[in-house]
Amino acid sequence: MTSPLRNDRFLRALRREPVDCTPVWLMRQAGRYLPEYRATRARAGSFLGMAKHPEVACEVTLQPLERFDLDAAILFSDILTVPDAMGLGLYFADGEGPKFHHPVRDAAAIARLAVPDMETELGYVMDAVRLIRRELDGKVPLIGFSGSPWTLACYMIEGGGSKDYARIKAMALNEPKALHQLLQVVTDAVVAYLAAQRAAGAQALQVFDTWGGVLSPAMYREFSLPYLARIARELERGQDAQRTPLILFGKGTGQYVAELAATGAEGVGVDWTLSLEDAARATAGKVALQGNLDPTTLYGSPEAITREVGKVLDSYAAGNGGSREGHVFNLGHGMSPDMNPEHVAVLVDAVHRLSRR
Ligand code: CP3
């Protein structure tokens, strides 16, 4: 049995229902900028060691909620758990970010890929979701997440991070059929992964299309958008007030906000390169919008942070007929390890105070 939700601002805002003030959570709200995270990580040994142990993942998920008045928790995990479970062998080389032992480099390797079993190969993620729900005890909703098919394919083909995406773009040009085959199986895996997180207790789901913005518009509309639309269409998520909302976040994909809103997702996350006023006008109340304070604002003074929070809140309202409903406050992208936790408290309090209805 789970307790009733005591703070439902985030879920109400995603349904565009009235709320007492604008809800806020932050991408990468659990992480190295928190000394308590660094202490847990030192004890656990590694990032993957944390993500693969549900008690540790739970502890770290809850850390930012103990400090700040956040309106949602996000599962502590990584988007690359899915390709890892597909056999690519995820590891983190010190200071180099994520890498795969077995990147996917040709059609034969693509043909061997299969959707992993969610309760065996990714059981540690589902166990973490169940444990976090129990420990949250109705305090705030829990967000589950996945990478987008395009973003996962970038890591799978490049074998890690990339500065120019040369390999995957060459495949898009030279072997588009093979790339579509890869994107199809990854989409099947993402749909199953999000459905399993929902079944385990996730109350909202976000897809991170972190590298959607590196594509030309024609390529975005061929290799990313249709797969996001398929997720929005195929992911079973219930009806009405019981519906588990799906948020599609993209970095550098503001120009497609109306197309993302047309997929049937409940929310669209935008980075700071598009004003929320323009995003709200372009989507005309069809979806809730999430965002979009430039994360580097956290390097500013408390006064500057408060001022910039006010601008984001007012920009949304200006494009939404003067109303703040349907807005979930967030950064335009994730936090960095050198950010000051005290500035996060200023941000969260400013969102609630300046948006109080
Ligand atoms: O938002 C949250 O607090 C939830 C946890 C979360 C992590 N990764 C934890 C993490 C989420 C949602 C992600 C998603 C993710 N992972 C994305 C998409 C997110 C986005 O911002 O668009 C991407 C591209 C990845 C791949 C990845 N994993 C990278 C590039 C890195 C950073 C490597 C580095 O050294 O900074 C990771 C590792 C990772 N994932 C960390 C955390 C907290 C750093 C772990 C550590 O070193 O302690």
XYZ file of N, CA and C in Angstrom, residues 23 31 40 67 90 94 108 110 115 134 155 163 190 200 215-216 229 248 284 319 345:
63
model
N 4.876 24.531 -9.616
C 5.775 23.485 -9.126
C 7.159 23.582 -9.763
N 23.150 14.966 -7.319
C 24.431 14.869 -8.017
C 25.560 15.504 -7.252
N 28.135 9.786 -0.237
C 27.539 8.486 -0.576
C 28.340 7.821 -1.693
N 16.789 18.827 1.501
C 17.322 20.188 1.579
C 16.384 21.245 1.041
N 28.265 -0.908 -20.362
C 28.492 0.489 -19.962
C 29.606 0.573 -18.929
N 37.406 7.347 -15.817
C 37.539 8.518 -14.946
C 37.712 9.803 -15.734
N 25.168 -5.965 -38.889
C 25.132 -7.275 -38.220
C 24.944 -7.096 -36.716
N 23.516 -4.550 -35.303
C 22.153 -4.049 -35.095
C 21.167 -5.209 -35.113
N 15.170 -6.422 -27.299
C 14.620 -5.703 -26.144
C 14.963 -6.496 -24.884
N 8.067 3.816 -1.786
C 7.776 3.479 -0.402
C 8.373 4.531 0.542
N 24.936 7.379 -28.399
C 25.925 6.730 -27.526
C 26.253 5.320 -28.002
N 31.917 14.815 -30.148
C 31.779 16.245 -30.393
C 31.144 16.534 -31.757
N 12.549 1.322 -25.160
C 12.172 2.514 -24.369
C 10.710 2.423 -23.927
N 5.998 -0.131 -11.820
C 6.706 -0.201 -10.533
C 6.354 0.974 -9.618
N 20.906 17.659 -34.892
C 20.439 17.258 -36.226
C 19.922 18.452 -37.032
N 20.068 18.379 -38.348
C 19.391 19.342 -39.217
C 17.887 19.111 -39.065
N 7.252 10.374 -31.213
C 5.802 10.284 -31.446
C 5.314 8.852 -31.229
N 8.250 15.229 -22.936
C 9.329 15.095 -23.916
C 10.242 16.299 -23.781
N -0.180 26.691 -27.764
C -1.577 27.110 -27.572
C -2.363 26.249 -26.583
N 2.766 34.341 -22.704
C 2.386 33.547 -23.879
C 1.170 32.676 -23.646
N 18.451 26.660 -3.237
C 17.391 27.000 -2.276
C 16.749 28.338 -2.651
